[in-house]
CSV table of C-alpha atoms in Angstrom, one decimal:
chain,number,residue,atom,x,y,z
V,8,MET,CA,17.4,11.1,-7.1
V,9,ASN,CA,20.0,9.4,-8.8
V,10,ILE,CA,19.8,6.2,-10.3
V,11,PHE,CA,22.1,4.4,-7.7
V,12,THR,CA,19.8,5.6,-5.1
V,13,SER,CA,16.5,4.3,-6.7
V,14,ILE,CA,18.9,1.0,-7.6
V,15,GLY,CA,19.6,1.0,-3.4
V,16,ARG,CA,15.6,1.8,-2.5
V,17,TYR,CA,14.2,-1.2,-4.8
V,18,THR,CA,16.4,-3.8,-3.4
V,19,LEU,CA,15.9,-2.6,0.0
V,20,PHE,CA,12.3,-2.5,-0.4
V,21,VAL,CA,12.2,-5.7,-1.9
V,22,ARG,CA,14.9,-6.7,0.6
V,23,GLY,CA,12.1,-5.9,3.1
V,24,LEU,CA,8.9,-8.0,1.5
V,25,PHE,CA,10.3,-11.6,2.5
V,26,SER,CA,9.3,-11.5,6.0
V,27,ARG,CA,7.1,-13.9,7.3
V,28,PRO,CA,2.9,-13.0,6.6
V,29,GLU,CA,1.1,-12.2,9.6
V,30,ARG,CA,-1.7,-14.6,8.9
V,31,PHE,CA,-1.1,-17.0,6.1
V,32,ALA,CA,-4.9,-17.9,5.3
V,33,VAL,CA,-5.2,-13.8,4.6
V,34,PHE,CA,-1.6,-14.2,2.8
V,35,TRP,CA,-2.9,-16.8,0.2
V,36,GLU,CA,-6.3,-15.0,-0.1
V,37,ARG,CA,-4.9,-12.2,-1.0
V,38,THR,CA,-2.5,-14.2,-3.9
V,39,LEU,CA,-5.8,-16.3,-5.1
V,40,HIS,CA,-7.1,-13.0,-5.8
V,41,GLU,CA,-3.9,-11.4,-7.1
V,42,MET,CA,-4.0,-14.7,-9.5
V,43,THR,CA,-7.1,-13.9,-10.5
V,44,ALA,CA,-6.8,-10.5,-11.6
V,45,ILE,CA,-3.6,-10.4,-13.5
V,46,GLY,CA,-4.3,-14.2,-15.0
V,47,VAL,CA,-8.0,-14.1,-15.8
V,48,GLY,CA,-8.1,-10.1,-16.4
V,49,SER,CA,-4.6,-10.5,-19.1
V,50,LEU,CA,-6.1,-13.4,-20.8
V,51,GLY,CA,-8.3,-11.4,-23.3
V,52,ILE,CA,-5.4,-8.7,-24.7
V,53,VAL,CA,-2.5,-11.9,-24.4
V,54,ALA,CA,-4.8,-14.0,-26.1
V,55,ALA,CA,-5.6,-11.2,-29.3
V,56,ILE,CA,-1.6,-10.4,-28.9
V,57,SER,CA,-0.4,-13.8,-29.5
V,58,LEU,CA,-2.7,-14.3,-32.0
V,59,SER,CA,-1.8,-11.4,-34.4
V,60,VAL,CA,2.1,-11.5,-33.6
V,61,GLY,CA,2.4,-15.3,-34.9
V,62,ALA,CA,0.3,-14.7,-38.1
V,63,VAL,CA,2.4,-11.9,-38.9
V,64,THR,CA,5.1,-13.1,-38.4
V,65,THR,CA,4.5,-15.9,-40.6
V,66,VAL,CA,2.9,-13.8,-43.7
V,67,GLN,CA,6.1,-12.1,-43.1
V,68,THR,CA,8.5,-15.0,-43.1
V,69,ALA,CA,7.0,-16.6,-45.9
V,70,TYR,CA,7.5,-12.9,-48.2
V,71,GLN,CA,10.8,-13.2,-47.2
V,72,LEU,CA,11.0,-17.2,-48.6
V,73,VAL,CA,11.7,-16.2,-52.2
V,74,SER,CA,14.0,-19.1,-53.2
V,75,GLY,CA,12.9,-22.1,-54.4
V,76,ILE,CA,15.6,-24.4,-52.8
V,77,VAL,CA,14.4,-23.8,-48.8
V,78,PRO,CA,11.5,-26.0,-48.0
V,79,ARG,CA,8.7,-24.5,-46.8
V,80,SER,CA,8.1,-26.0,-44.0
V,81,ILE,CA,11.2,-23.7,-42.6
V,82,ILE,CA,8.4,-20.7,-41.8
V,83,SER,CA,6.9,-22.9,-39.4
V,84,THR,CA,10.2,-24.0,-37.8
V,85,ILE,CA,10.9,-19.9,-37.7
V,86,LEU,CA,7.4,-19.3,-35.8
V,87,ARG,CA,7.8,-21.8,-33.4
V,88,ASP,CA,11.2,-20.7,-32.4
V,89,SER,CA,10.6,-17.2,-32.7
V,90,THR,CA,7.6,-17.5,-30.8
V,91,ILE,CA,9.1,-19.4,-27.9
V,92,LEU,CA,12.3,-17.7,-27.4
V,93,GLU,CA,11.0,-14.0,-28.4
V,94,LEU,CA,8.0,-13.6,-29.2
V,95,ALA,CA,5.5,-15.2,-26.6
V,96,PRO,CA,7.5,-14.1,-23.0
V,97,THR,CA,9.3,-10.9,-24.3
V,98,ILE,CA,6.5,-9.5,-26.3
V,99,THR,CA,3.6,-10.3,-23.7
V,100,CYS,CA,5.6,-9.6,-21.0
V,101,LEU,CA,5.8,-5.8,-22.7
V,102,VAL,CA,2.0,-5.8,-23.1
V,103,LEU,CA,2.0,-6.7,-19.4
V,104,ALA,CA,4.1,-4.0,-18.0
V,105,GLY,CA,1.9,-1.9,-19.5
V,106,LYS,CA,-1.3,-3.5,-18.3
V,107,VAL,CA,-0.5,-5.0,-14.8
V,108,GLY,CA,1.9,-2.8,-13.8
V,109,ALA,CA,0.2,0.5,-14.8
V,110,ASN,CA,-2.8,-1.1,-12.7
V,111,ILE,CA,-0.2,-2.4,-9.7
V,112,ALA,CA,1.5,1.5,-9.2
V,113,SER,CA,-1.7,3.0,-9.5
V,114,GLU,CA,-3.3,0.7,-6.8
V,115,LEU,CA,-0.4,0.9,-4.6
V,116,GLY,CA,-0.2,4.7,-5.4
V,117,ASN,CA,-4.0,5.8,-4.3
V,118,MET,CA,-3.2,3.5,-1.3
V,119,SER,CA,-0.3,5.8,-0.4
V,120,VAL,CA,-1.6,8.8,-1.1
V,121,SER,CA,-4.6,8.5,0.8
V,122,GLU,CA,-3.4,7.3,4.2
V,123,GLN,CA,-4.1,3.4,3.8
V,124,ILE,CA,-0.7,2.0,4.0
V,125,ASP,CA,0.0,4.4,6.9
V,126,ALA,CA,-3.2,2.8,8.2
V,127,LEU,CA,-1.7,-0.5,8.1
V,128,ASP,CA,1.8,0.2,9.1
V,129,VAL,CA,-0.2,2.1,12.7
V,130,MET,CA,-1.7,-1.4,12.7
V,131,GLY,CA,1.6,-3.1,12.9
V,132,VAL,CA,1.3,-4.7,9.6
V,133,ASN,CA,4.3,-4.9,7.3
V,134,SER,CA,2.4,-2.5,4.9
V,135,SER,CA,5.1,-3.6,2.0
V,136,SER,CA,5.2,-7.6,2.5
V,137,TYR,CA,1.2,-7.6,3.5
V,138,LEU,CA,0.4,-5.4,-0.1
V,139,VAL,CA,2.8,-6.4,-2.3
V,140,LEU,CA,4.5,-9.7,-1.7
V,141,PRO,CA,1.2,-11.3,-2.9
V,142,LYS,CA,1.5,-9.7,-6.2
V,143,ILE,CA,5.0,-10.7,-7.2
V,144,VAL,CA,4.1,-14.0,-5.5
V,145,ALA,CA,0.9,-14.4,-8.4
V,146,GLY,CA,2.8,-12.8,-10.8
V,147,VAL,CA,5.7,-15.2,-10.9
V,148,PHE,CA,3.2,-18.1,-10.8
V,149,VAL,CA,0.5,-16.4,-14.0
V,150,ILE,CA,2.2,-15.0,-15.8
V,151,PRO,CA,4.0,-17.8,-16.9
V,152,LEU,CA,0.9,-19.7,-17.6
V,153,LEU,CA,-0.5,-17.0,-19.8
V,154,ILE,CA,3.2,-17.4,-21.7
V,155,ILE,CA,2.1,-20.7,-22.5
V,156,VAL,CA,-1.1,-19.6,-23.8
V,157,ALA,CA,0.5,-17.3,-25.6
V,158,MET,CA,2.7,-20.0,-27.2
V,159,ALA,CA,0.3,-22.3,-28.2
V,160,LEU,CA,-2.2,-18.7,-29.5
V,161,GLY,CA,0.9,-17.7,-31.6
V,162,ILE,CA,1.4,-21.0,-33.5
V,163,VAL,CA,-2.1,-21.5,-34.2
V,164,GLY,CA,-2.6,-18.0,-35.0
V,165,GLY,CA,0.6,-19.2,-37.7
V,166,TYR,CA,-1.0,-21.9,-38.2
V,167,TRP,CA,-3.9,-19.9,-39.8
V,168,ALA,CA,-2.3,-16.8,-41.2
V,169,GLY,CA,0.0,-19.0,-43.2
V,170,VAL,CA,-2.8,-22.2,-44.4
V,171,MET,CA,-5.3,-19.7,-45.4
V,172,GLY,CA,-3.3,-17.3,-47.1
V,173,GLY,CA,-2.0,-20.2,-49.0
V,174,ALA,CA,1.6,-19.7,-48.1
V,175,ILE,CA,2.5,-23.2,-46.6
V,176,THR,CA,0.5,-26.4,-46.8
V,177,PRO,CA,-0.8,-28.0,-43.2
V,178,ARG,CA,1.5,-30.8,-43.5
V,179,ASP,CA,4.0,-28.5,-44.6
V,180,PHE,CA,3.2,-26.9,-41.3
V,181,THR,CA,3.3,-29.4,-39.2
V,182,ALA,CA,6.9,-31.1,-40.5
V,183,GLY,CA,8.0,-27.5,-39.8
V,184,ILE,CA,6.7,-27.0,-36.2
V,185,LEU,CA,8.2,-30.9,-35.2
V,186,ASP,CA,11.9,-30.5,-36.4
V,187,ASP,CA,14.4,-30.3,-35.0
V,188,PHE,CA,12.8,-29.1,-31.9
V,189,ARG,CA,14.8,-28.2,-28.5
V,190,GLY,CA,13.2,-28.5,-25.3
V,191,PHE,CA,15.8,-26.2,-23.9
V,192,THR,CA,13.8,-23.2,-25.7
V,193,VAL,CA,11.1,-24.0,-23.5
V,194,VAL,CA,13.0,-24.0,-20.2
V,195,PHE,CA,14.7,-21.2,-21.4
V,196,SER,CA,11.3,-19.0,-22.5
V,197,PHE,CA,10.3,-20.0,-18.7
V,198,ILE,CA,13.0,-18.8,-17.2
V,199,LYS,CA,13.0,-15.3,-18.9
V,200,THR,CA,9.3,-15.2,-18.1
V,201,ILE,CA,9.6,-15.8,-14.5
V,202,THR,CA,12.5,-13.3,-14.0
V,203,PHE,CA,10.1,-10.3,-16.3
V,204,ALA,CA,7.4,-11.2,-14.2
V,205,PHE,CA,9.4,-10.3,-10.5
V,206,LEU,CA,10.7,-6.9,-12.4
V,207,ILE,CA,7.1,-6.1,-13.1
V,208,THR,CA,5.2,-6.9,-10.2
V,209,SER,CA,8.1,-5.6,-8.2
V,210,ILE,CA,9.0,-2.1,-9.5
V,211,SER,CA,5.5,-1.5,-10.2
V,212,SER,CA,4.7,-1.9,-6.7
V,213,PHE,CA,8.2,0.1,-5.8
V,214,HIS,CA,7.0,2.8,-7.5
V,215,GLY,CA,3.3,2.9,-6.5
V,216,TYR,CA,4.0,2.0,-2.8
V,217,TYR,CA,6.7,5.2,-2.8
V,218,THR,CA,3.7,8.0,-3.9
V,219,ARG,CA,3.7,10.9,-2.2
V,220,GLY,CA,1.3,13.7,-3.3
V,221,GLY,CA,-1.5,13.6,-4.9
V,222,ALA,CA,-3.5,12.3,-8.2
V,223,LEU,CA,-0.6,13.7,-10.2
V,224,GLU,CA,2.0,11.9,-8.5
V,225,VAL,CA,-0.3,8.9,-8.6
V,226,GLY,CA,-0.3,9.2,-12.8
V,227,ARG,CA,3.7,9.9,-12.8
V,228,SER,CA,4.3,6.7,-11.0
V,229,SER,CA,1.9,4.5,-13.2
V,230,THR,CA,3.9,5.9,-16.1
V,231,LYS,CA,7.3,5.3,-14.5
V,232,ALA,CA,6.1,2.0,-13.1
V,233,VAL,CA,5.5,1.0,-17.4
V,234,VAL,CA,8.8,2.9,-17.9
V,235,TYR,CA,11.4,0.9,-15.9
V,236,SER,CA,9.6,-2.5,-15.9
V,237,CYS,CA,9.7,-2.7,-20.1
V,238,VAL,CA,13.6,-1.1,-19.4
V,239,GLY,CA,13.9,-3.7,-17.1
V,240,ILE,CA,12.5,-7.1,-19.6
V,241,LEU,CA,14.5,-5.7,-22.4
V,242,PHE,CA,17.8,-5.2,-20.0
V,243,SER,CA,17.1,-8.6,-18.7
V,244,ASP,CA,16.2,-10.2,-21.5
V,245,PHE,CA,19.8,-9.6,-23.5
V,246,ILE,CA,21.4,-10.4,-20.2
V,247,LEU,CA,20.0,-13.9,-20.0
V,248,SER,CA,19.9,-14.7,-23.7
V,249,GLN,CA,24.1,-14.0,-23.7
V,250,MET,CA,24.0,-16.1,-20.4
V,251,LEU,CA,22.2,-19.1,-21.4
V,252,LEU,CA,22.0,-18.9,-25.2
V,253,GLU,CA,25.5,-18.6,-25.8
V,254,ASN,CA,27.4,-22.1,-28.3
F,27,MET,CA,0.0,6.8,29.6
F,28,ILE,CA,2.4,8.0,26.9
F,29,GLU,CA,5.2,10.9,27.9
F,30,ILE,CA,7.2,12.0,25.3
F,31,LYS,CA,10.8,14.0,27.4
F,32,ASN,CA,13.0,16.1,24.9
F,33,VAL,CA,12.2,14.7,21.3
F,34,TYR,CA,13.2,16.6,18.2
F,35,LYS,CA,12.6,15.8,15.1
F,36,SER,CA,14.0,17.9,11.7
F,37,PHE,CA,13.9,17.2,8.0
F,38,ASN,CA,16.8,18.2,6.1
F,39,GLY,CA,18.3,20.3,8.1
F,40,LYS,CA,15.0,22.4,9.3
F,41,THR,CA,13.8,21.6,12.7
F,42,VAL,CA,10.2,21.0,12.8
F,43,LEU,CA,9.8,19.9,16.5
F,44,ASP,CA,12.6,21.3,18.9
F,45,ASN,CA,12.7,20.2,22.6
F,46,VAL,CA,9.2,18.7,23.1
F,47,SER,CA,8.2,17.0,26.4
F,48,ALA,CA,4.7,16.3,27.6
F,49,VAL,CA,2.2,13.9,28.8
F,50,PHE,CA,-0.8,12.5,27.7
F,51,ALA,CA,-3.1,10.8,30.2
F,52,LYS,CA,-5.1,7.5,30.6
F,53,GLY,CA,-8.6,8.6,30.7
F,54,LYS,CA,-8.8,12.2,29.4
F,55,THR,CA,-9.2,13.9,25.8
F,56,ASN,CA,-5.5,15.2,25.0
F,57,LEU,CA,-5.4,17.9,22.5
F,58,VAL,CA,-2.8,19.3,20.9
F,59,ILE,CA,-3.3,22.1,18.7
F,60,GLY,CA,-1.1,24.9,16.7
F,61,ALA,CA,-0.6,26.6,13.5
F,62,SER,CA,-0.5,24.8,9.8
F,63,GLY,CA,2.5,23.7,9.8
F,64,SER,CA,3.9,24.0,13.3
F,65,GLY,CA,4.7,20.6,13.8
F,66,LYS,CA,1.4,18.9,15.1
F,67,SER,CA,1.1,16.2,12.4
F,68,VAL,CA,4.6,15.7,12.6
F,69,LEU,CA,4.6,14.9,16.3
F,70,MET,CA,1.6,12.7,15.8
F,71,LYS,CA,3.2,10.6,13.2
F,72,CYS,CA,6.5,10.6,15.7
F,73,LEU,CA,4.3,9.3,18.3
F,74,VAL,CA,2.6,6.5,16.1
F,75,GLY,CA,6.3,5.7,14.9
F,76,LEU,CA,5.4,6.2,11.3
F,77,GLU,CA,8.3,9.2,11.0
F,78,PRO,CA,11.8,8.6,13.4
F,79,ILE,CA,12.2,10.9,15.6
F,80,ASP,CA,16.0,12.1,16.1
F,81,LYS,CA,16.6,12.5,19.6
F,82,GLY,CA,14.5,11.8,22.8
F,83,GLN,CA,12.3,9.4,24.3
F,84,ILE,CA,8.1,8.7,23.4
F,85,LEU,CA,6.9,6.4,26.2
F,86,TYR,CA,3.9,4.2,25.9
F,87,ASP,CA,3.4,3.2,29.4
F,88,ASN,CA,7.3,3.2,30.5
F,89,ARG,CA,7.8,1.4,26.8
F,90,ASP,CA,10.5,3.7,25.2
F,91,PHE,CA,8.9,2.8,22.1
F,92,ALA,CA,10.9,4.7,19.8
F,93,ASN,CA,13.8,2.8,20.7
F,94,LEU,CA,12.3,-0.2,20.2
F,95,ASN,CA,13.1,-2.8,17.9
F,96,TYR,CA,10.5,-3.6,15.1
F,97,GLU,CA,8.5,-6.9,16.7
F,98,ASP,CA,8.7,-5.4,19.6
F,99,LYS,CA,7.3,-1.8,18.1
F,100,LYS,CA,4.8,-3.9,16.0
F,101,GLU,CA,3.6,-5.2,19.7
F,102,VAL,CA,2.7,-1.7,21.0
F,103,ARG,CA,1.7,-0.6,17.4
F,104,ARG,CA,-1.5,-3.7,18.2
F,105,GLU,CA,-2.6,-1.6,21.3
F,106,ILE,CA,-2.8,1.7,19.2
F,107,GLY,CA,-5.8,3.1,17.2
F,108,MET,CA,-5.5,6.0,14.5
F,109,LEU,CA,-8.1,8.2,13.1
F,110,PHE,CA,-6.6,9.4,10.0
F,111,GLN,CA,-7.9,13.1,8.9
F,112,GLY,CA,-9.3,11.7,5.7
F,113,ALA,CA,-10.4,7.7,7.2
F,114,ALA,CA,-7.8,5.6,5.2
F,115,LEU,CA,-10.5,3.8,5.0
F,116,PHE,CA,-9.6,0.3,2.7
F,117,ASP,CA,-11.4,1.1,-0.6
F,118,SER,CA,-11.7,-2.5,-1.8
F,119,LEU,CA,-13.3,-3.5,1.6
F,120,CYS,CA,-16.7,-2.7,2.2
F,121,VAL,CA,-17.9,-1.1,5.7
F,122,GLU,CA,-17.4,-4.0,7.8
F,123,GLU,CA,-14.8,-5.5,6.1
F,124,ASN,CA,-12.5,-2.4,7.3
F,125,VAL,CA,-13.8,-2.6,11.1
F,126,GLY,CA,-12.7,-6.2,11.3
F,127,PHE,CA,-10.0,-5.8,9.4
F,128,PRO,CA,-7.7,-5.7,12.7
F,129,LEU,CA,-9.5,-8.8,14.2
F,130,LYS,CA,-8.7,-10.7,11.1
F,131,MET,CA,-5.2,-9.9,11.1
F,132,PHE,CA,-4.5,-9.5,14.7
F,133,SER,CA,-6.8,-11.4,17.1
F,134,THR,CA,-8.1,-15.1,17.8
F,135,MET,CA,-11.9,-14.8,17.6
F,136,SER,CA,-13.7,-17.1,15.1
F,137,LYS,CA,-15.4,-15.4,12.4
F,138,SER,CA,-18.7,-15.1,14.2
F,139,GLU,CA,-17.2,-14.0,17.5
F,140,GLN,CA,-15.4,-10.9,14.9
F,141,MET,CA,-18.5,-10.4,13.3
F,142,ASP,CA,-20.0,-9.4,17.0
F,143,ARG,CA,-17.4,-7.3,17.5
F,144,VAL,CA,-17.6,-5.6,14.3
F,145,ASN,CA,-21.3,-5.0,14.8
F,146,PHE,CA,-20.8,-3.4,18.5
F,147,CYS,CA,-18.2,-1.2,17.1
F,148,LEU,CA,-20.6,-0.1,14.9
F,149,LYS,CA,-23.3,0.2,17.4
F,150,CYS,CA,-20.8,2.3,19.0
F,151,VAL,CA,-20.6,5.0,16.6
F,152,ASN,CA,-24.0,4.9,16.0
F,153,LEU,CA,-23.7,3.5,12.3
F,154,GLU,CA,-25.8,0.3,12.2
F,155,ASN,CA,-27.3,-1.1,8.4
F,156,ALA,CA,-24.1,-0.1,6.6
F,157,ASN,CA,-21.8,-3.0,6.8
F,158,LYS,CA,-21.7,-4.0,3.2
F,159,LYS,CA,-21.5,-0.4,2.0
F,160,PHE,CA,-18.3,0.7,0.5
F,161,PRO,CA,-16.1,3.8,1.6
F,162,SER,CA,-17.3,5.2,-1.9
F,163,GLU,CA,-21.1,4.9,-0.7
F,164,ILE,CA,-20.6,6.3,2.5
F,165,SER,CA,-20.8,10.3,3.8
F,166,GLY,CA,-16.9,12.0,4.8
F,167,GLY,CA,-18.9,12.2,8.6
F,168,MET,CA,-19.4,8.1,8.1
F,169,LYS,CA,-15.9,7.9,7.1
F,170,LYS,CA,-15.3,8.9,10.3
F,171,ARG,CA,-17.4,7.4,12.1
F,172,VAL,CA,-16.0,4.2,9.9
F,173,GLY,CA,-12.3,5.0,11.5
F,174,ILE,CA,-13.4,5.3,14.8
F,175,ALA,CA,-15.3,1.7,15.2
F,176,ARG,CA,-11.8,0.6,13.1
F,177,ALA,CA,-9.5,2.1,15.5
F,178,ILE,CA,-11.1,0.8,18.8
F,179,ALA,CA,-12.1,-2.9,17.3
F,180,LEU,CA,-9.1,-4.2,19.1
F,181,ASN,CA,-10.0,-2.6,22.2
F,182,PRO,CA,-6.8,-0.3,21.9
F,183,GLU,CA,-5.3,1.3,25.0
F,184,TYR,CA,-4.3,4.5,23.0
F,185,LEU,CA,-6.4,6.2,20.0
F,186,PHE,CA,-4.8,9.1,17.8
F,187,CYS,CA,-7.3,11.1,16.1
F,188,ASP,CA,-5.6,13.6,13.6
F,189,GLU,CA,-8.0,16.8,12.8
F,190,PRO,CA,-11.1,14.6,13.3
F,191,ASN,CA,-13.6,17.4,12.0
F,192,SER,CA,-12.4,18.6,9.0
F,193,GLY,CA,-14.5,18.2,6.4
F,194,LEU,CA,-17.2,18.1,8.2
F,195,ASP,CA,-20.4,20.4,9.1
F,196,PRO,CA,-20.4,21.9,12.6
F,197,LEU,CA,-23.5,18.9,13.7
F,198,THR,CA,-21.5,16.2,12.4
F,199,SER,CA,-18.4,17.8,14.0
F,200,ARG,CA,-20.0,17.8,17.3
F,201,VAL,CA,-21.6,13.8,17.1
F,202,ILE,CA,-17.8,12.9,16.0
F,203,ASP,CA,-16.3,14.9,19.2
F,204,GLU,CA,-19.2,13.5,21.5
F,205,LEU,CA,-18.5,9.9,20.0
F,206,ILE,CA,-14.3,10.6,21.1
F,207,LYS,CA,-15.0,11.7,24.3
F,208,GLU,CA,-17.5,8.4,25.4
F,209,ILE,CA,-15.5,5.9,23.9
F,210,THR,CA,-12.4,7.5,25.8
F,211,GLN,CA,-13.9,7.4,29.1
F,212,GLU,CA,-16.0,4.7,28.9
F,213,PHE,CA,-13.1,2.1,27.9
F,214,GLN,CA,-10.5,4.0,29.6
F,215,ILE,CA,-8.0,5.0,26.9
F,216,THR,CA,-5.2,7.4,26.7
F,217,THR,CA,-6.2,9.6,23.9
F,218,ILE,CA,-4.5,12.5,21.3
F,219,ILE,CA,-6.3,14.4,19.3
F,220,ASN,CA,-5.0,17.2,16.3
F,221,SER,CA,-7.2,19.5,16.1
F,222,HIS,CA,-8.1,22.8,14.5
F,223,ASP,CA,-11.4,23.1,16.0
F,224,MET,CA,-11.7,25.6,18.8
F,225,LYS,CA,-14.9,24.1,19.9
F,226,THR,CA,-13.4,21.1,20.3
F,227,VAL,CA,-10.6,22.5,22.1
F,228,MET,CA,-13.4,23.5,24.5
F,229,ASP,CA,-15.2,20.9,24.7
F,230,LEU,CA,-12.6,17.8,24.6
F,231,GLY,CA,-9.6,19.3,26.3
F,232,ASP,CA,-8.5,17.7,29.3
F,233,THR,CA,-5.1,18.3,28.6
F,234,ILE,CA,-4.0,20.8,25.8
F,235,CYS,CA,-0.5,21.2,24.0
F,236,PHE,CA,-0.1,24.7,21.9
F,237,ILE,CA,2.7,24.1,19.8
F,238,HIS,CA,4.5,26.8,18.3
F,239,GLN,CA,7.0,26.8,15.6
F,240,GLY,CA,8.2,23.8,17.0
F,241,VAL,CA,8.3,24.2,20.6
F,242,MET,CA,5.5,23.4,22.9
F,243,TRP,CA,4.8,26.6,23.9
F,244,TRP,CA,1.6,25.9,26.3
F,245,GLN,CA,0.3,23.2,28.6
F,246,GLY,CA,-3.4,23.3,30.4
F,247,ASN,CA,-6.4,22.5,29.8
F,248,ASN,CA,-9.8,24.4,29.0
F,249,THR,CA,-10.4,26.1,31.4
F,250,GLN,CA,-7.2,27.5,32.0
F,251,ILE,CA,-6.7,28.1,28.1
F,252,LEU,CA,-8.5,31.6,27.9
F,253,ASN,CA,-6.7,32.8,30.8
F,254,SER,CA,-3.3,31.5,29.9
F,255,GLY,CA,-1.5,35.3,29.2
F,256,ASN,CA,0.7,33.4,26.6
F,257,LYS,CA,0.7,35.8,24.1
F,258,GLU,CA,1.2,33.3,20.8
F,259,LEU,CA,-1.6,31.4,22.2
F,260,ASP,CA,-3.9,34.7,22.6
F,261,THR,CA,-3.2,35.2,19.0
F,262,PHE,CA,-3.9,31.9,17.6
F,263,LEU,CA,-7.1,31.6,19.6
F,264,LYS,CA,-8.1,35.1,18.4
F,265,ALA,CA,-7.9,34.1,15.0
F,266,TYR,CA,-10.3,30.9,15.6
F,267,LEU,CA,-12.8,33.1,18.2
F,268,PHE,CA,-13.3,36.2,16.1
């Protein structure tokens, strides 16, 4: 299957999702369940990665800052902007593509090969809407919340590494964080995150939903889901940056 | 009653169903038999709308199912119950949630009415005291019985069973056969069964359709099948009987 056929099928798949749920109560129940699975289930790994990335960014920035003319507060300014603009949304979403994306693809893939999706269709349930839409809605709502946590913990990690390591004083760190802050960076970060969340959940669902065969194909679908989600994230990151950050 | 008229289906130019016509009567167990790859599973998938047909008509009590729009098709589908070969129970739901799923999605019953109906259906398949078990915790035969309970939860007009005895021991197979027969007669359902099991064919075959290489080769019932005089059918039967 060539790439254009895949993109066409993916587009039709996404279009087919947005139909009225058979039972709104059931849809809401499933969405809450998915929010818990994606949000609470990913909190630990997001926290660990954010603290680590924030700490490493601070240490590496301090290491490169050899000139005595440049104030040390620039370390936390760089940390703030890189965390908000790139590290928190992009790195976190790449990790979530692996964790959440593989989980979605294997769950739907397994349902597909064991005829559970056929069973839904035979009953008259719109299987793609019933199974996939709650995942997308949950992802689009919960992943931005995870990114807020990632931003905060990235800066906390940077503070901890910078101050404890003696690279920056607490006062300089605070001054750098507050210096020339532009609110649009946060807005841009959320635009990116919502786009990434949609791509992760929809691409992974697409690969899982159309799995045919057996256990081997379920594994392949999970791998494809992660790879294509990551490619989608990186490609859209560039496009959004070009569109929204041009001076 | 389900009537299929001149149905054609092909995959990538290879004809799998070639001008197939048949009538499946209400309140009867209608068997579709044939060798592996003969097209009987494709026929069943076409009947329930999982595969579109290329040409022909599938009439559910004179409603041309294959040519209905999506919403009208959904209405017909709510009158269909289906037992899949592997039961196709939802892994994340326990037995009572599986059986209650169609009720939760489509009925206007209260929760307690739904629970009563679930318990009634489970009683019909002799499966009480398993309500809270998950599919991974029950045997193959129990899964099939839960599958039947789920299929009859909404009082279907039409029941489809794809290889209901595959992977089951002979004793459990007879239990499943008896259940299907009882349910069909009691609720006057149009039941269509795909089967390889000759005991099932002889016990349940009110109507038997033999498909050979995608063609409806012979139709009759369990009293006629052993004396059909049809060479291909006799070869097929001999392979199972001797």
